[in-house]
XYZ file of C-alpha atoms in Angstrom:
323
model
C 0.000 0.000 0.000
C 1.895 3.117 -0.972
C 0.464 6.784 -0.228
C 0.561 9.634 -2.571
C 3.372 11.718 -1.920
C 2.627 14.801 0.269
C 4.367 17.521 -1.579
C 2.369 16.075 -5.288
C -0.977 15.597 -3.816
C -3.520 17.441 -6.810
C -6.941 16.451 -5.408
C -8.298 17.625 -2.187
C -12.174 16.512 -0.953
C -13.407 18.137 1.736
C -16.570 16.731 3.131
C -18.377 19.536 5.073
C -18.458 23.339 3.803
C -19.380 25.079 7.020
C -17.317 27.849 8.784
C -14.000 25.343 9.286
C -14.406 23.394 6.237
C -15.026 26.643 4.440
C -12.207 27.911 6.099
C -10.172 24.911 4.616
C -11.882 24.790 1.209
C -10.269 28.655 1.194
C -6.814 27.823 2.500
C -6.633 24.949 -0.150
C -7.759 26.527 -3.125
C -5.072 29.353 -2.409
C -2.820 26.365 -1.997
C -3.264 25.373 -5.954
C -5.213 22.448 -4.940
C -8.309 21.260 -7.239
C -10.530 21.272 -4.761
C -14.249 19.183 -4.174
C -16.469 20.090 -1.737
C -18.916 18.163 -0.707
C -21.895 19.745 1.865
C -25.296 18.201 2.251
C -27.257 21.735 3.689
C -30.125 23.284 1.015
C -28.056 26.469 1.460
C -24.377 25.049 1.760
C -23.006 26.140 -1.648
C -24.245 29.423 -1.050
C -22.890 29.848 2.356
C -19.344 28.729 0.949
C -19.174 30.871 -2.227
C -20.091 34.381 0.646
C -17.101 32.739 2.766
C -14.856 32.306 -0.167
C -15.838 36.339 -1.537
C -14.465 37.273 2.012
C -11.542 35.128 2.353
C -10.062 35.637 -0.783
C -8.829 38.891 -0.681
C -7.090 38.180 2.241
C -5.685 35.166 0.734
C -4.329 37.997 -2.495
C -2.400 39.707 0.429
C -0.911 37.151 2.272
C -0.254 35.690 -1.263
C -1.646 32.813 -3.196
C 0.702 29.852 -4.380
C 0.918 28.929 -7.835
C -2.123 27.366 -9.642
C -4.589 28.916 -7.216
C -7.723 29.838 -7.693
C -11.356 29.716 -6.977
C -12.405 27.920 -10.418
C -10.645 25.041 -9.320
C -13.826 24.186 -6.753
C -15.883 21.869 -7.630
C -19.313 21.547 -5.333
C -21.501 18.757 -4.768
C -24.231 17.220 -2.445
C -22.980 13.627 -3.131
C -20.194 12.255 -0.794
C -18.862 9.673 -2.838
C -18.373 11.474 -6.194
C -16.898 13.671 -3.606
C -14.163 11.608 -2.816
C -13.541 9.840 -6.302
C -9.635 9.994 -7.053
C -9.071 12.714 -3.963
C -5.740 12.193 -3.108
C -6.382 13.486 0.741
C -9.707 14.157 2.580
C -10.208 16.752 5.244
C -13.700 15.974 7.089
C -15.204 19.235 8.681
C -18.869 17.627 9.266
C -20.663 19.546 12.712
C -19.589 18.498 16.545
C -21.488 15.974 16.484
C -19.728 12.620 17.748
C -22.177 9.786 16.266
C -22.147 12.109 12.756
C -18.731 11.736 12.714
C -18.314 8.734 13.586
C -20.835 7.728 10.958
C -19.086 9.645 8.197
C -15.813 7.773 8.958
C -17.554 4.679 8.686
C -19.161 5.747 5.160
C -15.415 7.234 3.871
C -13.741 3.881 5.004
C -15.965 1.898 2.355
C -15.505 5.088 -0.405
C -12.132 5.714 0.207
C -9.060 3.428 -0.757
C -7.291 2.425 2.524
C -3.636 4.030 1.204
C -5.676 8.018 1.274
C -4.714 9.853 4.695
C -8.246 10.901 6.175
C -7.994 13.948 8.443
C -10.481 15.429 10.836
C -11.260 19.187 11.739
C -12.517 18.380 15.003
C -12.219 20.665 17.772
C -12.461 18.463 20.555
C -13.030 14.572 20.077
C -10.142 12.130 20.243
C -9.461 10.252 16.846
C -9.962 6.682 18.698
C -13.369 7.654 19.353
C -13.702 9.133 15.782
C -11.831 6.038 13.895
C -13.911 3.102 16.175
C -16.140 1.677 13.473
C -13.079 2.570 10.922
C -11.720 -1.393 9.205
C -8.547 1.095 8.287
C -8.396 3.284 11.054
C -4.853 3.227 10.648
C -5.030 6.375 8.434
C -7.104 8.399 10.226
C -5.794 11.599 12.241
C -7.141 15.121 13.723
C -6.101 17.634 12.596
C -7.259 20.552 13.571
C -7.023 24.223 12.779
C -7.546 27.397 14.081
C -10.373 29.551 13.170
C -10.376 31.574 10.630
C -8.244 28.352 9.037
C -7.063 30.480 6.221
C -5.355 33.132 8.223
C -3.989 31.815 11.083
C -1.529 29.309 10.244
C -1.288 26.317 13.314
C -2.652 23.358 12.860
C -2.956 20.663 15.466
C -2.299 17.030 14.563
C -2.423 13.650 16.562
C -3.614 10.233 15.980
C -5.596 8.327 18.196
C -4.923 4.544 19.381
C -4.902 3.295 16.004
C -3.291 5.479 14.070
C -0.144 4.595 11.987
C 2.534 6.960 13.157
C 3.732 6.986 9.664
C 0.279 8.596 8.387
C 1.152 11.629 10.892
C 4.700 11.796 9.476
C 2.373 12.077 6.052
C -0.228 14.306 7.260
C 2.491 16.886 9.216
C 4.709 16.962 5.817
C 1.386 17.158 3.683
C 0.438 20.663 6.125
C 3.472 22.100 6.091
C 3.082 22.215 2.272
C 0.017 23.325 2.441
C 1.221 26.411 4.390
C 0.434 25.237 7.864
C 2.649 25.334 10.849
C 2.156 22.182 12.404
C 1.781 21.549 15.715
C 2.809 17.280 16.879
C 0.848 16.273 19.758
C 2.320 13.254 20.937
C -0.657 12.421 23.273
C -4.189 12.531 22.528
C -6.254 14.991 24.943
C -9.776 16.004 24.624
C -9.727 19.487 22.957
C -6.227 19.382 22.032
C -3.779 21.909 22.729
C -5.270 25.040 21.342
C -9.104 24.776 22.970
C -7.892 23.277 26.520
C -5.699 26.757 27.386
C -8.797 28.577 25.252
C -11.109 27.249 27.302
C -8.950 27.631 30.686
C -8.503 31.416 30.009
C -12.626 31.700 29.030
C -13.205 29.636 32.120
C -11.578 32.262 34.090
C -13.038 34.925 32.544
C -16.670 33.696 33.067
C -15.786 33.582 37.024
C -15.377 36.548 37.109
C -18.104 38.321 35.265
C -20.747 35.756 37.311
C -18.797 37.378 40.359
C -19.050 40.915 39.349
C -15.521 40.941 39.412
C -15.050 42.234 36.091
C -17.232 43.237 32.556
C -16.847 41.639 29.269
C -14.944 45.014 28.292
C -12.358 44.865 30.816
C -12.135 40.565 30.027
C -11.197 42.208 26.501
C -8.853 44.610 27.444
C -7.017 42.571 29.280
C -6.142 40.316 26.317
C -6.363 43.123 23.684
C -3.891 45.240 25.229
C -1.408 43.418 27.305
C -1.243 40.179 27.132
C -2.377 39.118 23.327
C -0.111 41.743 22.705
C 3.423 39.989 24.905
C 1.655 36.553 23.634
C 1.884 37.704 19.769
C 5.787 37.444 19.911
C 5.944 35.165 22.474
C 3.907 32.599 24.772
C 4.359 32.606 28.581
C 7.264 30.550 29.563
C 9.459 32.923 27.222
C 7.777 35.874 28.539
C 8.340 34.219 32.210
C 12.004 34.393 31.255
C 12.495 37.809 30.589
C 10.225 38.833 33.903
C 13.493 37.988 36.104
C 15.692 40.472 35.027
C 18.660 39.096 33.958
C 18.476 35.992 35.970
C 15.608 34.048 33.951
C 13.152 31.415 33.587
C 14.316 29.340 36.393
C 14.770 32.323 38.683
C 11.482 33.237 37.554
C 10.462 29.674 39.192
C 12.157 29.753 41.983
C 10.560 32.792 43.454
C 7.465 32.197 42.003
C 6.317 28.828 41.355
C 4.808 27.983 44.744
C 3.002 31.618 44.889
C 1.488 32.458 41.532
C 1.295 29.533 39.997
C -1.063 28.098 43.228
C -2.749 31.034 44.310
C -6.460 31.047 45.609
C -7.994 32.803 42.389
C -7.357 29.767 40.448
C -10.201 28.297 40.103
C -10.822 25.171 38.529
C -7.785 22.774 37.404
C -5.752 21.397 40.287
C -2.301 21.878 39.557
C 0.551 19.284 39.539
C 3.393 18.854 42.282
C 6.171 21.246 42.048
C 9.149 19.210 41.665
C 12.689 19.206 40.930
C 11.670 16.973 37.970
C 8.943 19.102 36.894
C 11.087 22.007 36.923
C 14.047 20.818 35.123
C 11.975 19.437 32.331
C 10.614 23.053 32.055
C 13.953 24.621 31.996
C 14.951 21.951 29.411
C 11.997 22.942 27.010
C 12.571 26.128 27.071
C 15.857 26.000 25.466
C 14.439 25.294 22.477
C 11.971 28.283 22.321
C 15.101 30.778 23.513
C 17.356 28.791 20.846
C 20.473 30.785 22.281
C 19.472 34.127 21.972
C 19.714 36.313 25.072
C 17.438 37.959 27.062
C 18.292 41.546 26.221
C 18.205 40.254 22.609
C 14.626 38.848 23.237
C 13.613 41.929 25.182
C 14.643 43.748 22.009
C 12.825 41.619 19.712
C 9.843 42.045 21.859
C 9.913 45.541 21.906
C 9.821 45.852 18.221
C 7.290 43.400 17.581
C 4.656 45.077 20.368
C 4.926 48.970 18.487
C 4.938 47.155 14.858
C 1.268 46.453 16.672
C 0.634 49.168 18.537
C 1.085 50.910 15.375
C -0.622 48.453 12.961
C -3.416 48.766 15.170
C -3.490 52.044 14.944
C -3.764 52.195 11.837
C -6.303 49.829 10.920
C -8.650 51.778 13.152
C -7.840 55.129 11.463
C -8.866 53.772 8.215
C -11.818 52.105 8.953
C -12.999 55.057 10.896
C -12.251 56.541 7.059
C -14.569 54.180 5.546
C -11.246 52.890 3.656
């Protein structure tokens, strides 16, 4: 059984043409796919040509690869002409568990065994996806981040059946695409991306139901301090530079059994401070520093936080201009 090779796949189905699959239909197309679309709803084809008219301009400025473009879509209500000779299928049917797992039952009788199957889903495990599967071995989530055609992670992970060497396929497939691909090596319910989401949102809905705080100041917070430190760089790095000169792990050290387990967290107990734990932090973190120094990372910070400030600026200028 031999795969198509990631970086020559021609012929994308994508079964679902909702907000994510839409998103993906997009991000493809711009991607010089040929591209077939498959959506069941009365209004479906509709709904995707009014996402498309929005996206694309936005694809036109971050630039589109060679061969795209939107008459390479193909629609249809049908799932298996959908998937005739598709050389990869990206499922992005509703949250729905049993529809899912339905679907992946139908696309494991359409679908020759050797096609990689991947699945949008924002929260359920692949081994609960891939259960009625005869070749589950092929299936993998992999999920993106909405608006999929402008924000470029994508989470991937098998689940207990998965053949490690379809998410070798499916990460090198992505990263053609355009995607940077996130590896999970463990499957979690909601993945990377929605569990800290959700643990932020959780947070945030504490406090309004306390009167704590308003939906404004919830969005302020993020808008203007720390989406703006977590655009350049996510906590541990910005942890690093918080000690002065002295670091992450002095960081740690004077903070780790204060912050990090005070009583206005909530909900998720959090794990034993140890040596162990603490090293293997330190030991990450290299590879998100990768030798620079923290007076060059306070630097880069710096310029990346007024390149928004300004940006920002901007864009509210002009569409207070109409432009």
């Amino acid at each position: 059984m031999k795969r198509p090779d990631p970086n020559s796949v021609k012929r994308i189905a994508c079964i679902g043409a909702g907000t994510i699959g839409g998103g993906m239909i997009a991000q493809f197309l711009a991607s010089g796919y040929d591209v077939t679309a498959q959506d069941p709803g009365p209004n479906a084809r509709d709904s995707l040509e009014r996402l498309l008219d929005q996206a694309w301009p936005v694809l036109e400025q971050i630039g589109l690869k060679e061969g795209a473009s939107r008459d390479r879509l193909r629609f249809t209500s049908d799932i298996e002409e959908a998937v005739s000779a598709a050389e990869f299928v990206q499922e992005s049917v509703p949250e729905d568990l049993e529809l899912k797992v339905s679907i992946y039952e139908k696309l494991d009788e359409l679908v020759p065994p050797e096609i990689v199957i991947g699945s949008s889903t924002s929260g359920f495990p692949m081994t609960e996806i891939q259960k009625r599967c005869k070749f589950p071995a092929r299936t993998v989530v992999a999920h993106p981040v909405n608006p999929p055609y402008l924000i470029p992670l994508i989470e991937i992970v098998g689940g207990e059946k998965t053949d490690p060497a379809v998410l070798d396929w499916a990460a090198a497939f992505y990263k053609v695409v355009g995607k940077r691909v996130l590896r999970m090596e463990k499957e979690i319910y909601g993945f990377m991306i929605n569990r800290l989401q959700i643990a932020l949102f959780r947070e945030a809905l504490q406090m309004i139901a306390a009167g704590q705080a308003t939906v404004a100041q919830i969005d302020d917070c993020l808008t203007h301090a720390l989406g703006l430190r977590w655009a350049c760089m996510g906590p541990f790095a910005t942890f690093h530079l918080a000690a002065g000169d002295r670091g992450l792990g002095s960081f740690m050290d004077l903070h780790g059994s204060v912050e990090w387990r005070a009583p206005y967290v909530t909900e998720t107990p959090l794990p034993d401070w140890t040596p162990e734990l603490r090293e293997r932090i330190l030991q990450q973190a290299e590879e998100i520093i990768e030798g620079r120094t923290i007076p060059q990372m306070i630097e880069e910070r710096n310029e990346t936080v007024i390149g928004l400030l300004k940006l920002r600026e901007t864009s509210r200028i002009n569409a207070a201009k109409g432009e």
